[in-house]
PDB file of C-alpha atoms in Angstrom:
ATOM      1  CA  UNK A 162     116.497  56.988 119.268  1.00  0.00           C
ATOM      2  CA  UNK A 163     120.157  58.014 119.477  1.00  0.00           C
ATOM      3  CA  UNK A 164     119.735  60.340 116.490  1.00  0.00           C
ATOM      4  CA  UNK A 165     116.762  62.045 118.141  1.00  0.00           C
ATOM      5  CA  UNK A 166     118.696  62.420 121.399  1.00  0.00           C
ATOM      6  CA  UNK A 167     121.698  63.949 119.647  1.00  0.00           C
ATOM      7  CA  UNK A 168     119.429  66.359 117.760  1.00  0.00           C
ATOM      8  CA  UNK A 169     117.773  67.441 121.013  1.00  0.00           C
ATOM      9  CA  UNK A 170     121.158  67.854 122.681  1.00  0.00           C
ATOM     10  CA  UNK A 171     122.394  69.995 119.799  1.00  0.00           C
ATOM     11  CA  UNK A 172     119.303  72.196 120.050  1.00  0.00           C
ATOM     12  CA  UNK A 173     119.813  72.634 123.776  1.00  0.00           C
ATOM     13  CA  UNK A 174     123.463  73.529 123.307  1.00  0.00           C
ATOM     14  CA  UNK A 175     122.555  76.101 120.659  1.00  0.00           C
ATOM     15  CA  UNK A 176     119.962  77.641 122.971  1.00  0.00           C
ATOM     16  CA  UNK A 177     122.452  77.826 125.813  1.00  0.00           C
ATOM     17  CA  UNK A 178     125.239  79.372 123.735  1.00  0.00           C
ATOM     18  CA  UNK A 179     123.111  81.756 121.647  1.00  0.00           C
ATOM     19  CA  UNK A 180     124.011  85.381 122.162  1.00  0.00           C
ATOM     20  CA  UNK A 181     121.388  87.959 123.044  1.00  0.00           C
ATOM     21  CA  UNK A 182     120.188  90.172 120.206  1.00  0.00           C
ATOM     22  CA  UNK A 183     119.073  93.776 120.570  1.00  0.00           C
ATOM     23  CA  UNK A 184     116.609  94.924 117.914  1.00  0.00           C
ATOM     24  CA  UNK A 185     115.011  98.298 117.159  1.00  0.00           C
ATOM     25  CA  UNK A 186     111.317  97.889 116.467  1.00  0.00           C
ATOM     26  CA  UNK A 187     108.846 100.192 114.697  1.00  0.00           C
ATOM     27  CA  UNK A 188     108.386 102.258 117.869  1.00  0.00           C
ATOM     28  CA  UNK A 189     112.116 102.989 117.604  1.00  0.00           C
ATOM     29  CA  UNK A 190     112.536 101.157 120.893  1.00  0.00           C
ATOM     30  CA  UNK A 191     115.364  98.723 121.605  1.00  0.00           C
ATOM     31  CA  UNK A 192     114.141  95.219 122.422  1.00  0.00           C
ATOM     32  CA  UNK A 193     116.539  92.781 124.079  1.00  0.00           C
ATOM     33  CA  UNK A 194     115.933  89.131 123.203  1.00  0.00           C
ATOM     34  CA  UNK A 195     118.253  87.097 125.385  1.00  0.00           C
ATOM     35  CA  UNK A 196     117.688  83.665 123.843  1.00  0.00           C
ATOM     36  CA  UNK A 197     115.757  82.028 120.994  1.00  0.00           C
ATOM     37  CA  UNK A 198     112.032  82.375 121.803  1.00  0.00           C
ATOM     38  CA  UNK A 199     110.202  79.089 122.348  1.00  0.00           C
ATOM     39  CA  UNK A 200     106.707  80.456 123.082  1.00  0.00           C
ATOM     40  CA  UNK A 201     105.444  83.187 120.746  1.00  0.00           C
ATOM     41  CA  UNK A 202     102.164  85.109 120.698  1.00  0.00           C
ATOM     42  CA  UNK A 203     101.422  86.972 117.450  1.00  0.00           C
ATOM     43  CA  UNK A 204      98.678  89.603 117.350  1.00  0.00           C
ATOM     44  CA  UNK A 205      98.871  90.507 113.646  1.00  0.00           C
ATOM     45  CA  UNK A 206      98.135  88.082 110.757  1.00  0.00           C
ATOM     46  CA  UNK A 207     101.139  89.176 108.680  1.00  0.00           C
ATOM     47  CA  UNK A 208     103.456  88.574 111.644  1.00  0.00           C
ATOM     48  CA  UNK A 209     101.867  85.168 112.264  1.00  0.00           C
ATOM     49  CA  UNK A 210     102.475  84.261 108.629  1.00  0.00           C
ATOM     50  CA  UNK A 211     106.039  85.552 108.820  1.00  0.00           C
ATOM     51  CA  UNK A 212     106.867  83.299 111.785  1.00  0.00           C
ATOM     52  CA  UNK A 213     105.447  80.321 109.892  1.00  0.00           C
ATOM     53  CA  UNK A 214     107.166  81.235 106.614  1.00  0.00           C
ATOM     54  CA  UNK A 215     110.445  81.134 108.564  1.00  0.00           C
ATOM     55  CA  UNK A 216     109.653  77.568 109.643  1.00  0.00           C
ATOM     56  CA  UNK A 217     108.875  78.406 113.277  1.00  0.00           C
ATOM     57  CA  UNK A 218     105.106  77.885 113.341  1.00  0.00           C
ATOM     58  CA  UNK A 219     105.410  75.266 116.085  1.00  0.00           C
ATOM     59  CA  UNK A 220     106.555  77.968 118.503  1.00  0.00           C
ATOM     60  CA  UNK A 221     103.290  79.905 118.294  1.00  0.00           C
ATOM     61  CA  UNK A 222     101.125  79.482 121.412  1.00  0.00           C
ATOM     62  CA  UNK A 223      98.479  82.109 120.590  1.00  0.00           C
ATOM     63  CA  UNK A 224      97.342  84.389 117.754  1.00  0.00           C
ATOM     64  CA  UNK A 225      94.880  87.203 117.058  1.00  0.00           C
ATOM     65  CA  UNK A 226      91.344  86.428 115.875  1.00  0.00           C
ATOM     66  CA  UNK A 227      92.180  87.243 112.246  1.00  0.00           C
ATOM     67  CA  UNK A 228      95.183  84.951 111.716  1.00  0.00           C
ATOM     68  CA  UNK A 229      94.089  82.114 109.427  1.00  0.00           C
ATOM     69  CA  UNK A 230      97.187  80.993 107.512  1.00  0.00           C
ATOM     70  CA  UNK A 231      98.644  78.451 107.493  1.00  0.00           C
ATOM     71  CA  UNK A 232      95.646  76.339 108.452  1.00  0.00           C
ATOM     72  CA  UNK A 233      97.426  74.967 111.526  1.00  0.00           C
ATOM     73  CA  UNK A 234      97.209  78.347 113.300  1.00  0.00           C
ATOM     74  CA  UNK A 235      93.402  78.172 113.280  1.00  0.00           C
ATOM     75  CA  UNK A 236      93.710  75.606 116.081  1.00  0.00           C
ATOM     76  CA  UNK A 237      95.654  77.986 118.346  1.00  0.00           C
ATOM     77  CA  UNK A 238      94.068  80.009 121.174  1.00  0.00           C
ATOM     78  CA  UNK A 239      92.614  83.343 119.992  1.00  0.00           C
ATOM     79  CA  UNK A 240      93.751  86.354 121.987  1.00  0.00           C
ATOM     80  CA  UNK A 241      91.698  89.235 120.625  1.00  0.00           C
ATOM     81  CA  UNK A 242      92.706  91.726 117.980  1.00  0.00           C
ATOM     82  CA  UNK A 243      94.975  94.704 117.586  1.00  0.00           C
ATOM     83  CA  UNK A 244      92.635  97.212 119.189  1.00  0.00           C
ATOM     84  CA  UNK A 245      91.317  94.810 121.823  1.00  0.00           C
ATOM     85  CA  UNK A 246      94.014  92.272 122.771  1.00  0.00           C
ATOM     86  CA  UNK A 247      93.068  89.962 125.627  1.00  0.00           C
ATOM     87  CA  UNK A 248      95.866  90.874 128.016  1.00  0.00           C
ATOM     88  CA  UNK A 249      94.946  88.132 130.493  1.00  0.00           C
ATOM     89  CA  UNK A 250      95.060  85.416 127.816  1.00  0.00           C
ATOM     90  CA  UNK A 251      98.396  86.644 126.484  1.00  0.00           C
ATOM     91  CA  UNK A 252      99.973  86.656 129.944  1.00  0.00           C
ATOM     92  CA  UNK A 253      98.489  83.234 130.778  1.00  0.00           C
ATOM     93  CA  UNK A 254     100.167  81.741 127.692  1.00  0.00           C
ATOM     94  CA  UNK A 255     103.562  82.626 129.249  1.00  0.00           C
ATOM     95  CA  UNK A 256     105.158  83.767 125.974  1.00  0.00           C
ATOM     96  CA  UNK A 257     108.807  84.727 125.809  1.00  0.00           C
ATOM     97  CA  UNK A 258     108.025  86.939 122.794  1.00  0.00           C
ATOM     98  CA  UNK A 259     104.903  88.893 121.814  1.00  0.00           C
ATOM     99  CA  UNK A 260     104.607  90.280 118.264  1.00  0.00           C
ATOM    100  CA  UNK A 261     102.279  93.259 117.765  1.00  0.00           C
ATOM    101  CA  UNK A 262     101.462  95.988 115.238  1.00  0.00           C
ATOM    102  CA  UNK A 263     102.251  99.659 115.730  1.00  0.00           C
ATOM    103  CA  UNK A 264      98.510 100.319 115.579  1.00  0.00           C
ATOM    104  CA  UNK A 265      97.785  97.756 118.322  1.00  0.00           C
ATOM    105  CA  UNK A 266      96.975  98.604 121.917  1.00  0.00           C
ATOM    106  CA  UNK A 267      98.402  97.060 125.049  1.00  0.00           C
ATOM    107  CA  UNK A 268     102.125  96.874 124.271  1.00  0.00           C
ATOM    108  CA  UNK A 269     103.077  99.032 127.248  1.00  0.00           C
ATOM    109  CA  UNK A 270     100.797  97.034 129.551  1.00  0.00           C
ATOM    110  CA  UNK A 271     102.313  93.728 128.445  1.00  0.00           C
ATOM    111  CA  UNK A 272     105.815  95.107 128.931  1.00  0.00           C
ATOM    112  CA  UNK A 273     104.887  96.327 132.407  1.00  0.00           C
ATOM    113  CA  UNK A 274     103.820  92.767 133.178  1.00  0.00           C
ATOM    114  CA  UNK A 275     107.303  91.543 132.271  1.00  0.00           C
ATOM    115  CA  UNK A 276     106.793  90.311 128.698  1.00  0.00           C
ATOM    116  CA  UNK A 277     109.116  90.947 125.769  1.00  0.00           C
ATOM    117  CA  UNK A 278     107.177  92.826 123.074  1.00  0.00           C
ATOM    118  CA  UNK A 279     108.388  93.436 119.527  1.00  0.00           C
ATOM    119  CA  UNK A 280     106.266  95.918 117.564  1.00  0.00           C
ATOM    120  CA  UNK A 281     106.404  95.625 113.767  1.00  0.00           C
ATOM    121  CA  UNK A 282     103.949  96.431 110.994  1.00  0.00           C
ATOM    122  CA  UNK A 283     104.829  95.752 107.354  1.00  0.00           C
ATOM    123  CA  UNK A 284     102.984  98.172 105.039  1.00  0.00           C
ATOM    124  CA  UNK A 285     105.004  97.946 101.812  1.00  0.00           C
ATOM    125  CA  UNK A 286     107.027  95.360  99.905  1.00  0.00           C
ATOM    126  CA  UNK A 287     110.223  96.856 101.346  1.00  0.00           C
ATOM    127  CA  UNK A 288     108.686  96.588 104.803  1.00  0.00           C
ATOM    128  CA  UNK A 289     107.941  92.902 104.306  1.00  0.00           C
ATOM    129  CA  UNK A 290     111.585  92.227 103.485  1.00  0.00           C
ATOM    130  CA  UNK A 291     112.726  94.294 106.482  1.00  0.00           C
ATOM    131  CA  UNK A 292     110.286  92.670 108.919  1.00  0.00           C
ATOM    132  CA  UNK A 293     111.284  89.217 107.705  1.00  0.00           C
ATOM    133  CA  UNK A 294     114.867  90.017 108.633  1.00  0.00           C
ATOM    134  CA  UNK A 295     113.978  91.513 112.016  1.00  0.00           C
ATOM    135  CA  UNK A 296     111.807  88.561 113.007  1.00  0.00           C
ATOM    136  CA  UNK A 297     114.473  86.195 111.747  1.00  0.00           C
ATOM    137  CA  UNK A 298     116.965  87.940 114.033  1.00  0.00           C
ATOM    138  CA  UNK A 299     114.484  87.806 116.924  1.00  0.00           C
ATOM    139  CA  UNK A 300     114.173  84.055 116.417  1.00  0.00           C
ATOM    140  CA  UNK A 301     117.976  83.749 116.236  1.00  0.00           C
ATOM    141  CA  UNK A 302     117.861  82.430 112.669  1.00  0.00           C
ATOM    142  CA  UNK A 303     120.546  82.967 110.005  1.00  0.00           C
ATOM    143  CA  UNK A 304     119.836  85.934 107.735  1.00  0.00           C
ATOM    144  CA  UNK A 305     119.998  83.505 104.819  1.00  0.00           C
ATOM    145  CA  UNK A 306     116.669  82.057 106.013  1.00  0.00           C
ATOM    146  CA  UNK A 307     114.787  85.360 105.818  1.00  0.00           C
ATOM    147  CA  UNK A 308     116.494  86.309 102.555  1.00  0.00           C
ATOM    148  CA  UNK A 309     115.418  82.960 101.060  1.00  0.00           C
ATOM    149  CA  UNK A 310     111.780  83.514 102.076  1.00  0.00           C
ATOM    150  CA  UNK A 311     111.787  87.018 100.603  1.00  0.00           C
ATOM    151  CA  UNK A 312     113.283  85.720  97.351  1.00  0.00           C
ATOM    152  CA  UNK A 313     110.467  83.162  97.121  1.00  0.00           C
ATOM    153  CA  UNK A 314     107.805  85.830  97.720  1.00  0.00           C
ATOM    154  CA  UNK A 315     109.346  88.217  95.196  1.00  0.00           C
ATOM    155  CA  UNK A 316     109.693  85.462  92.600  1.00  0.00           C
ATOM    156  CA  UNK A 317     106.062  84.418  93.107  1.00  0.00           C
ATOM    157  CA  UNK A 318     104.826  87.979  92.502  1.00  0.00           C
ATOM    158  CA  UNK A 319     107.017  88.237  89.409  1.00  0.00           C
ATOM    159  CA  UNK A 320     105.666  84.943  88.077  1.00  0.00           C
ATOM    160  CA  UNK A 321     102.096  86.111  88.717  1.00  0.00           C
ATOM    161  CA  UNK A 322     102.788  89.376  86.869  1.00  0.00           C
ATOM    162  CA  UNK A 323     104.110  87.495  83.859  1.00  0.00           C
ATOM    163  CA  UNK A 324     101.008  85.300  83.796  1.00  0.00           C
ATOM    164  CA  UNK A 325      98.552  88.214  83.532  1.00  0.00           C
ATOM    165  CA  UNK A 326      97.090  88.353  79.979  1.00  0.00           C
ATOM    166  CA  UNK A 327      97.968  91.461  77.974  1.00  0.00           C
ATOM    167  CA  UNK A 328      94.289  92.424  77.657  1.00  0.00           C
ATOM    168  CA  UNK A 329      94.025  92.543  81.448  1.00  0.00           C
ATOM    169  CA  UNK A 330      96.902  94.997  81.823  1.00  0.00           C
ATOM    170  CA  UNK A 331      96.008  98.558  82.832  1.00  0.00           C
ATOM    171  CA  UNK A 332      92.557  97.533  84.047  1.00  0.00           C
ATOM    172  CA  UNK A 333      91.199 100.029  86.581  1.00  0.00           C
ATOM    173  CA  UNK A 334      90.889  98.260  89.936  1.00  0.00           C
ATOM    174  CA  UNK A 335      89.276  98.988  93.275  1.00  0.00           C
ATOM    175  CA  UNK A 336      90.479  96.598  95.998  1.00  0.00           C
ATOM    176  CA  UNK A 337      88.070  96.653  98.930  1.00  0.00           C
ATOM    177  CA  UNK A 338      89.596  95.535 102.227  1.00  0.00           C
ATOM    178  CA  UNK A 339      86.257  95.687 104.006  1.00  0.00           C
ATOM    179  CA  UNK A 340      82.833  97.248 103.512  1.00  0.00           C
ATOM    180  CA  UNK A 341      83.447 100.273 105.758  1.00  0.00           C
ATOM    181  CA  UNK A 342      84.300 101.131 102.890  1.00  0.00           C
ATOM    182  CA  UNK A 343      88.028 100.631 103.318  1.00  0.00           C
ATOM    183  CA  UNK A 344      90.150 100.178 100.202  1.00  0.00           C
ATOM    184  CA  UNK A 345      93.833  99.657  99.450  1.00  0.00           C
ATOM    185  CA  UNK A 346      95.524 102.629  97.768  1.00  0.00           C
ATOM    186  CA  UNK A 347      98.596 102.822  95.548  1.00  0.00           C
ATOM    187  CA  UNK A 348     100.849 103.304  98.603  1.00  0.00           C
ATOM    188  CA  UNK A 349      99.763 100.106 100.378  1.00  0.00           C
ATOM    189  CA  UNK A 350     101.282  96.641 100.119  1.00  0.00           C
ATOM    190  CA  UNK A 351      98.255  95.550  98.089  1.00  0.00           C
ATOM    191  CA  UNK A 352      98.590  98.641  95.920  1.00  0.00           C
ATOM    192  CA  UNK A 353     102.233  97.887  95.175  1.00  0.00           C
ATOM    193  CA  UNK A 354     101.277  94.339  94.293  1.00  0.00           C
ATOM    194  CA  UNK A 355      98.541  95.523  91.917  1.00  0.00           C
ATOM    195  CA  UNK A 356     101.033  97.847  90.247  1.00  0.00           C
ATOM    196  CA  UNK A 357     103.473  94.980  89.724  1.00  0.00           C
ATOM    197  CA  UNK A 358     100.630  92.968  88.184  1.00  0.00           C
ATOM    198  CA  UNK A 359     100.026  95.809  85.732  1.00  0.00           C
ATOM    199  CA  UNK A 360      96.728  97.070  87.170  1.00  0.00           C
ATOM    200  CA  UNK A 361      95.718 100.732  87.645  1.00  0.00           C
ATOM    201  CA  UNK A 362      94.511 101.431  91.172  1.00  0.00           C
ATOM    202  CA  UNK A 363      91.650 103.961  91.321  1.00  0.00           C
ATOM    203  CA  UNK A 364      92.715 104.970  94.859  1.00  0.00           C
ATOM    204  CA  UNK A 365      95.738 107.330  94.699  1.00  0.00           C
ATOM    205  CA  UNK A 366      98.596 107.269  97.180  1.00  0.00           C
ATOM    206  CA  UNK A 367      97.594 110.774  98.325  1.00  0.00           C
ATOM    207  CA  UNK A 368      94.622 109.241 100.157  1.00  0.00           C
ATOM    208  CA  UNK A 369      96.947 107.251 102.417  1.00  0.00           C
ATOM    209  CA  UNK A 370      97.574 103.490 102.404  1.00  0.00           C
TER     210      UNK A 370
END
């Protein structure tokens, strides 16, 4: 009991003494985060997964309809998608941080309603590393935490690449994201991953991500 009390006290002291951080998001806007967020809404699956990969999944109070990893987030309230966020549901959750994509709608409206909105959208491997660091800063975590997660991701891709049989190398691949048809090109995150695995993407970078 005493150990739990001391741990809670330490957490409270850290929250009280934490310095505000000012971050530049993908809109090139400065976002002031005064203290470690305790209630987070994420409206992009990759951002949801990033929060959880950093060990902060318990702070999520709402996600978009597409977030499905880790399994625990499937029990959270669904708040629409990028193009149709449910503004009322987001506001009702009383988040102290909202994470959204650059392609999402409603950021300005949420800000006008007094919410802190951080807009980020990882599209490449370099972006994933950068966004990990930015979200880590937003959550007031040591940079070592985000660097560790990135190292694990990078090592996992490298291990997967080494496990691909030689006869499978240079296979021509079409990766369909959905049946629109909408595929992942060489310049996308998926495309970069396929390249590292030794595959040849039939969709060139010139077509866009």
